[in-house]
Coordinates of C-alpha atoms in Angstrom, one line a residue:
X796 CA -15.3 -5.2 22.2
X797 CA -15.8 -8.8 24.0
X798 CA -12.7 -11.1 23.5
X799 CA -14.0 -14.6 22.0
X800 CA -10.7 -16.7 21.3
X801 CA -7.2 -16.3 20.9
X802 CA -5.8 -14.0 18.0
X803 CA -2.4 -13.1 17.0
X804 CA -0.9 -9.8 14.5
X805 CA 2.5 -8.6 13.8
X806 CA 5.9 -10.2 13.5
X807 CA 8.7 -10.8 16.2
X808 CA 10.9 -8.6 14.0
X809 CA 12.9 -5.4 14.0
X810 CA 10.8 -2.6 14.4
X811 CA 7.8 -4.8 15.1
X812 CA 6.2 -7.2 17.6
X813 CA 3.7 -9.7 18.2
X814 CA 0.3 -9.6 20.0
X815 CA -1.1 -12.3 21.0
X816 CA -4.6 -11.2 22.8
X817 CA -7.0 -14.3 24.5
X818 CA -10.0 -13.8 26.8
X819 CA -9.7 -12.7 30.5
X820 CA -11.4 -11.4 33.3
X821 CA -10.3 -7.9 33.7
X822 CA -6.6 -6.5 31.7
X823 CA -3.6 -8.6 31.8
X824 CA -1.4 -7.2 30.0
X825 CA 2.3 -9.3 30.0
X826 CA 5.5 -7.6 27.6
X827 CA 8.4 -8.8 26.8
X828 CA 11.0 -6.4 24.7
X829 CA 14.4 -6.1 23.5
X830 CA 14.0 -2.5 25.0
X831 CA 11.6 -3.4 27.9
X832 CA 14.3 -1.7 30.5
X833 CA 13.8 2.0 28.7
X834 CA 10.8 1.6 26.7
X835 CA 8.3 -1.3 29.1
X836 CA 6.3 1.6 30.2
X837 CA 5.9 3.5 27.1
X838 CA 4.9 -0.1 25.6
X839 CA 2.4 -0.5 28.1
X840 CA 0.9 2.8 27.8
X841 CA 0.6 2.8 24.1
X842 CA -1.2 -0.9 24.5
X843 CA -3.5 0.6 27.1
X844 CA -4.3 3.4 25.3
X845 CA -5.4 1.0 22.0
X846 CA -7.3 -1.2 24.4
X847 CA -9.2 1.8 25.9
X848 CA -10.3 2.9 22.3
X849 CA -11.3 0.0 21.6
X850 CA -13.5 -0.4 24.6
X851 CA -11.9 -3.9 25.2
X852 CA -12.0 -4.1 29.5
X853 CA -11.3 -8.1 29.8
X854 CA -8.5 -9.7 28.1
X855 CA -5.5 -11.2 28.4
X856 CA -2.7 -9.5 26.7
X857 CA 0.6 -10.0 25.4
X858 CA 3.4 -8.1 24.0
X859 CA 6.4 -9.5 22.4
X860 CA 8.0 -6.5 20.9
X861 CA 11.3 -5.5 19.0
X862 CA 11.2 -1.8 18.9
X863 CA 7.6 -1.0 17.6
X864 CA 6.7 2.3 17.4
X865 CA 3.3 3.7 19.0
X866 CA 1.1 3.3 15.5
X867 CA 3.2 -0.2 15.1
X868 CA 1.9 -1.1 18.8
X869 CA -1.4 0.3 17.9
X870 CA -2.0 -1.5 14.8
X871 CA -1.0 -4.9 16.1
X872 CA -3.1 -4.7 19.1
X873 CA -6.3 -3.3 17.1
X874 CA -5.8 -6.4 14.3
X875 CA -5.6 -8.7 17.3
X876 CA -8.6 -7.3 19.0
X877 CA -10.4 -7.8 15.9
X878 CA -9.9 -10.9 15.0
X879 CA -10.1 -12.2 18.6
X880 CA -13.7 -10.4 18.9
X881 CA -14.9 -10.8 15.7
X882 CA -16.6 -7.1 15.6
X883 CA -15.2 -4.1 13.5
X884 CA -13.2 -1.5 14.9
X885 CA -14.1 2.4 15.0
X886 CA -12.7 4.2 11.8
X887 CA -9.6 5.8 12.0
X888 CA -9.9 9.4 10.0
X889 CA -7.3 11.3 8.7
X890 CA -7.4 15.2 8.7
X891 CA -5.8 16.3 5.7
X892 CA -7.0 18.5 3.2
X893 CA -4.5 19.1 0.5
X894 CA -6.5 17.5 -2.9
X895 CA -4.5 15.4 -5.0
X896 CA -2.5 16.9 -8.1
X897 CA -2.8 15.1 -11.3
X898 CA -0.1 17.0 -12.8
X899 CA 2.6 16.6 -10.2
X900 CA 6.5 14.3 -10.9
X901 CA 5.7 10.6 -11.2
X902 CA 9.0 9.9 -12.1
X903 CA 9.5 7.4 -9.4
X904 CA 6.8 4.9 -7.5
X905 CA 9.2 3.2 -5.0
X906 CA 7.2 -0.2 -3.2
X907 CA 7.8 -0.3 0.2
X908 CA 6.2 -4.0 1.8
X909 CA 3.2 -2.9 3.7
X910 CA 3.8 -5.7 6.5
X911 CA 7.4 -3.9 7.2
X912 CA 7.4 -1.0 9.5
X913 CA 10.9 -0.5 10.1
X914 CA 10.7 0.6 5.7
X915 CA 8.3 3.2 7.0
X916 CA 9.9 6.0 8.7
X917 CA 13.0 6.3 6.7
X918 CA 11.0 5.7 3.4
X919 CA 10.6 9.7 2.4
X920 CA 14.5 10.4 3.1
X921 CA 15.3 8.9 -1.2
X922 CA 13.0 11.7 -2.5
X923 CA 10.5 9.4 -4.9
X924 CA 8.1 11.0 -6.2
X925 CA 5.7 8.3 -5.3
X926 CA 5.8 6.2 -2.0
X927 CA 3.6 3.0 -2.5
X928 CA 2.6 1.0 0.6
X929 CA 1.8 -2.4 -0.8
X930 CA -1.1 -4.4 0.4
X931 CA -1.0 -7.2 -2.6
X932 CA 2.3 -9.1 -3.6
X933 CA 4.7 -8.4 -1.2
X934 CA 2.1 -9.7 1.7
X935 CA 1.5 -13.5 2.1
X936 CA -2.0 -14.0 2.4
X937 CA -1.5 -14.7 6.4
X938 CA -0.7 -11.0 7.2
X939 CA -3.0 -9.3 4.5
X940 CA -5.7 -8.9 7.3
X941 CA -3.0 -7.3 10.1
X942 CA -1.4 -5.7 7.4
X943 CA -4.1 -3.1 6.6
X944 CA -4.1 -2.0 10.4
X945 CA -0.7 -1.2 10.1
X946 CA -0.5 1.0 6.5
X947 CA -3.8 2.6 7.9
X948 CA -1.7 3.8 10.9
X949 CA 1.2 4.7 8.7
X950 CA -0.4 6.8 6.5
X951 CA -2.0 8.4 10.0
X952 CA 1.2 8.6 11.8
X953 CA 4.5 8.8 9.9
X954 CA 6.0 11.8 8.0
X955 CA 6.4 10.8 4.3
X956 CA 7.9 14.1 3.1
X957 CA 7.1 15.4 -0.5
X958 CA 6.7 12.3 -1.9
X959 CA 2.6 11.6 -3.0
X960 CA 1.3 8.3 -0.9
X961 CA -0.5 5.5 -2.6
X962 CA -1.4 2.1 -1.2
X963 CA -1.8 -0.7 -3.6
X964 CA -4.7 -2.7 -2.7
X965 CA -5.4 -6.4 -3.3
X966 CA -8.0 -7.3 -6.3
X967 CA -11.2 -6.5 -6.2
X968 CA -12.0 -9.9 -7.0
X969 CA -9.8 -11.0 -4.3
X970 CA -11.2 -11.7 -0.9
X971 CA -9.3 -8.8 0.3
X972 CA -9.9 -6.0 -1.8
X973 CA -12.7 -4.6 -0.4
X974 CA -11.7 -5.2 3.6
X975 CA -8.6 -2.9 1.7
X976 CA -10.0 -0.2 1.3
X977 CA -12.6 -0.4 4.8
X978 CA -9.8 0.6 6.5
X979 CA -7.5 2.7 3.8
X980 CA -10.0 4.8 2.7
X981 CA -10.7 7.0 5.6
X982 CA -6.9 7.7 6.3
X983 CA -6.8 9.3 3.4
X984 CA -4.0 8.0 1.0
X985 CA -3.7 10.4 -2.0
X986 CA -3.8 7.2 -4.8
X987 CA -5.1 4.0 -4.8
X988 CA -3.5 1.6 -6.7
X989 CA -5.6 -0.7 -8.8
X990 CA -3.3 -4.1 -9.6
X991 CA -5.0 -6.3 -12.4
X992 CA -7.0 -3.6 -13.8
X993 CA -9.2 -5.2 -17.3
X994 CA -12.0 -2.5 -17.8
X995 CA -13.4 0.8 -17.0
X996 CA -16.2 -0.9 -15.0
X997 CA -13.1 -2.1 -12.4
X998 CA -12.3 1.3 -12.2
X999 CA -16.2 2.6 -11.5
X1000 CA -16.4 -0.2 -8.8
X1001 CA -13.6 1.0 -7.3
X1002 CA -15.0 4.6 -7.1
X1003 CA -18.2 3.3 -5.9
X1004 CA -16.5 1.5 -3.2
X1005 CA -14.6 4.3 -2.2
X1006 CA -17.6 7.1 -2.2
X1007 CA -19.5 3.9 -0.1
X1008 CA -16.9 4.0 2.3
X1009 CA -16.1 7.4 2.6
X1010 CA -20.1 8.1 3.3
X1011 CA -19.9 6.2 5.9
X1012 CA -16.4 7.5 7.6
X1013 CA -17.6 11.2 6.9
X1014 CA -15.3 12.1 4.5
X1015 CA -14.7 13.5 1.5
X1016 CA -11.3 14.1 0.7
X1017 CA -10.2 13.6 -3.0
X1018 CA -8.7 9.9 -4.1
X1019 CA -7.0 9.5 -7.0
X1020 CA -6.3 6.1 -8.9
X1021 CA -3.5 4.5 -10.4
X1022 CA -4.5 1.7 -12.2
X1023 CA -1.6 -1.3 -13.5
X1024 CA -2.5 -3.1 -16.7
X1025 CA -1.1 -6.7 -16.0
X1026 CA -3.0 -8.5 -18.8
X1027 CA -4.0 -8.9 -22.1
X1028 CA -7.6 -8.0 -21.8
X1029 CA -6.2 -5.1 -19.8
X1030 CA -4.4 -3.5 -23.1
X1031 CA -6.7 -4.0 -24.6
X1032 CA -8.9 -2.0 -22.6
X1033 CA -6.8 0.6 -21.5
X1034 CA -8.6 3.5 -23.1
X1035 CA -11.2 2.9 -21.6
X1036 CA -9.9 2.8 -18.3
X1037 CA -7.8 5.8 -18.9
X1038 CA -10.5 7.5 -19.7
X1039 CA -12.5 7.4 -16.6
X1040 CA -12.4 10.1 -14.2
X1041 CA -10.3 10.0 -11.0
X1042 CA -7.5 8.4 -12.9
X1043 CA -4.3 10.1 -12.7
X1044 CA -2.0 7.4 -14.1
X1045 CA -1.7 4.5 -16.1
X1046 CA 1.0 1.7 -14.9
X1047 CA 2.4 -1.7 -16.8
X1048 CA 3.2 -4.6 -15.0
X1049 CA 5.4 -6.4 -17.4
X1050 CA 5.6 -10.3 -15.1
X1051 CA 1.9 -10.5 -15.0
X1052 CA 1.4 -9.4 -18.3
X1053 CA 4.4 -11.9 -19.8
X1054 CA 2.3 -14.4 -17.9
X1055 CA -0.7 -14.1 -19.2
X1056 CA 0.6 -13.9 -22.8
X1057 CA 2.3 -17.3 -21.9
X1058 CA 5.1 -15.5 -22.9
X1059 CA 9.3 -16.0 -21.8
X1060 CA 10.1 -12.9 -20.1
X1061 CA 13.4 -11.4 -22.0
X1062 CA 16.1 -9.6 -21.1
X1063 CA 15.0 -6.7 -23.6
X1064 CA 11.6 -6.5 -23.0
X1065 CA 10.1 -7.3 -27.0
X1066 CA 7.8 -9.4 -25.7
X1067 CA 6.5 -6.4 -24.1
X1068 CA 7.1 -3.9 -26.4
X1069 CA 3.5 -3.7 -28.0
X1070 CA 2.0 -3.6 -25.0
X1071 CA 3.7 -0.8 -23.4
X1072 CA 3.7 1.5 -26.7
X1073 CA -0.6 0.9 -25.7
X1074 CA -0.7 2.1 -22.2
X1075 CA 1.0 4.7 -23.2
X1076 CA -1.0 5.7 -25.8
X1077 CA -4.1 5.3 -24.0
X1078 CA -2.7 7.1 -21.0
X1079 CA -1.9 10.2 -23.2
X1080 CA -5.5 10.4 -25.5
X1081 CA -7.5 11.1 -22.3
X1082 CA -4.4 13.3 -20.7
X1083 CA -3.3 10.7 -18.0
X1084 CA 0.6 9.9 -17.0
X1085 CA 1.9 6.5 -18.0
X1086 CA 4.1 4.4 -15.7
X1087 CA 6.7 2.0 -16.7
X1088 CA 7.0 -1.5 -15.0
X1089 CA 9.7 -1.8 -12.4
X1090 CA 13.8 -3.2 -12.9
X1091 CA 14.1 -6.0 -10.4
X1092 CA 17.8 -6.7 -11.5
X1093 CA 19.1 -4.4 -8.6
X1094 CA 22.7 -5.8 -9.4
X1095 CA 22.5 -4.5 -12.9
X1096 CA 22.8 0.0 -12.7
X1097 CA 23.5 -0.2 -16.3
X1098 CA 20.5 -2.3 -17.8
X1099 CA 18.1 0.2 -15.4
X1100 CA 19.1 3.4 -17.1
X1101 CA 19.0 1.6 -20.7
X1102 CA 15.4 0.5 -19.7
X1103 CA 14.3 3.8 -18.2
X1104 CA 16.1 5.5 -21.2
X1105 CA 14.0 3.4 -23.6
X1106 CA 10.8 3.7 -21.0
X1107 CA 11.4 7.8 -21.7
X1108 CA 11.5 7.2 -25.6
X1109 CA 8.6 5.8 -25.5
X1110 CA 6.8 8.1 -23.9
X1111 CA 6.7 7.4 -20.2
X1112 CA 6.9 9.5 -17.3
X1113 CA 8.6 7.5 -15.0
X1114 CA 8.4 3.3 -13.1
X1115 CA 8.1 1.5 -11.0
X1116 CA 11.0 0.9 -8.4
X1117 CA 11.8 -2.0 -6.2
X1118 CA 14.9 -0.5 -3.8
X1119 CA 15.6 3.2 -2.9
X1120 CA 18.9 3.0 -4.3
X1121 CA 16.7 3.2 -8.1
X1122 CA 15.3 6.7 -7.6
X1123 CA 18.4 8.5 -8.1
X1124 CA 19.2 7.2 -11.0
X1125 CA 15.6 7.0 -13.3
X1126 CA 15.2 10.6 -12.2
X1127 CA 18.2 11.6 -13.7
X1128 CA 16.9 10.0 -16.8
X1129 CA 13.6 11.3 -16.6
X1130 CA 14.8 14.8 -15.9

């Protein structure tokens, strides 16, 4: 790969680093590190390594790093290479085989930032059921290009546990979307999650993309999806997307969906409480789970369980979670 201009990826943050990659004659690689004493040579090896997969032989390189792991160091280098050449990079394939289980606990789907790596490696150690890498809301629009490198790498490279591994994806009416799932699809994540999800036709195109890009990568591996009804039109329709196959799940995302109602988002949730009663009963006519929408008050222990108690009631089998301090708790209520 031929370096054109100068690119950056990845945060001066802990557990993360900066590259900053520009053209050169020949490798110059420069690091700077909190850890440079112990770790300089372990940096530069990793770095070398990235930049001999990627067939890049004249560059200048450099590594600000705060304790990024090899797939962290990996990522950043490969988003910086690509963007600073322009030209895709090889597929990255994972080797697993285990298919995915439609039946299996979803009491918990804990978000983890997908532009955060130090979240990664400790992320299986709360037992969710459900570890979601996020690729939409919790990444500016900046980092959504680096970002993928670096979930791709995770899911690759770190040990998630038990817990089932989704990566929510941007829209696929986004300008993301599709560059998503490029360079998700062949490490294998077990889910895809679907945000904004209106028809069953969203669904298909997402299958079609996926059996597009798999085709290419060689794969096959089973995907399931987990689409989130955020909108009206999305209740609406959420039989219909239940019903297609490949769905495992259906999700609510109540501050979308309060949105688009033009709606005041209460403390008891009645603005909501029609449209939650539909997922779930769209969920459960074409034998799908149905996932509640996540607590954000992380102050308030008491309103969670009230919620996840009523979210039960209703006929859910578990939510969304925003801290790790959550899953305890809503899987003692959905026990």
């Amino acid at each position: 790969m031929k370096i054109k201009k100068e690119a950056h990826a990845g945060r001066l943050e802990r557990g993360d680093l900066r590259v900053t990659v520009s053209p050169g004659n020949g490798r110059n690689i420069k690091i700077k590190s909190s850890i440079g004493n112990m770790y300089g040579d372990r940096i530069l090896a990793d770095c070398t390594a990235e930049l001999d997969r990627l067939d890049v032989r004249d560059a200048n390189v450099l590594i600000e790093d705060d304790g990024g792991l090899t797939y962290v160091i990996a990522a950043r280098v490969e988003a910086a290479v690509v963007a600073a050449s322009e030209e895709k990079s090889p597929h990255k394939i994972s080797s697993r085989k285990v298919a995915i289980q439609p039946e299996r606990l979803r009491r918990s789907r804990l978000y983890i930032p997908g532009n955060n790596p130090a979240l990664f490696p400790n992320a299986w150690l709360f037992g969710a059921d459900m570890l979601l890498l996020d690729l939409e809301d919790s990444v500016p629009p900046s980092e959504k290009f680096s970002t993928r490198y670096l979930v791709r790498n995770a899911l690759l490279d770190t040990n998630f546990g038990e817990s089932e591994i989704a990566v929510r994806i941007n829209p696929l009416s986004s300008p993301f979307g599709i560059d998503d799932l490029e360079i998700i699809v062949p490490a294998g994540p077990e889910i895809i999650v679907l945000p904004k999800a209106e028809s069953a036709d969203d669904v298909k195109t997402l299958k079609r993309e996926i059996a597009r890009i798999q085709k290419d990568a060689g794969t096959d591996f089973h995907i399931g999806i987990l689409p989130i009804i955020e909108s009206a039109l999305g209740v609406i329709k959420a039989p219909e997307i239940a019903a297609v196959e490949d769905v495992v799940a259906l999700a609510f995302g109540a501050e979308d969906f309060t949105k688009d109602i033009g709606a005041e988002r209460t403390k008891d949730g009645k603005e909501q409480f029609v449209a939650r009663s539909s997922v779930v009963l769209a969920a459960k006519a074409y034998g799908k789970m149905a996932s509640d929408t996540v607590f954000s008050d992380l102050s308030d222990e008491e309103g969670l369980i009230r919620a996840t108690e009523e979210a039960r009631t209703l006929g859910f089998d578990g939510r969304g979670l925003i801290h790790p301090g959550q899953v305890e708790i809503v899987h003692k209520v959905f026990a």
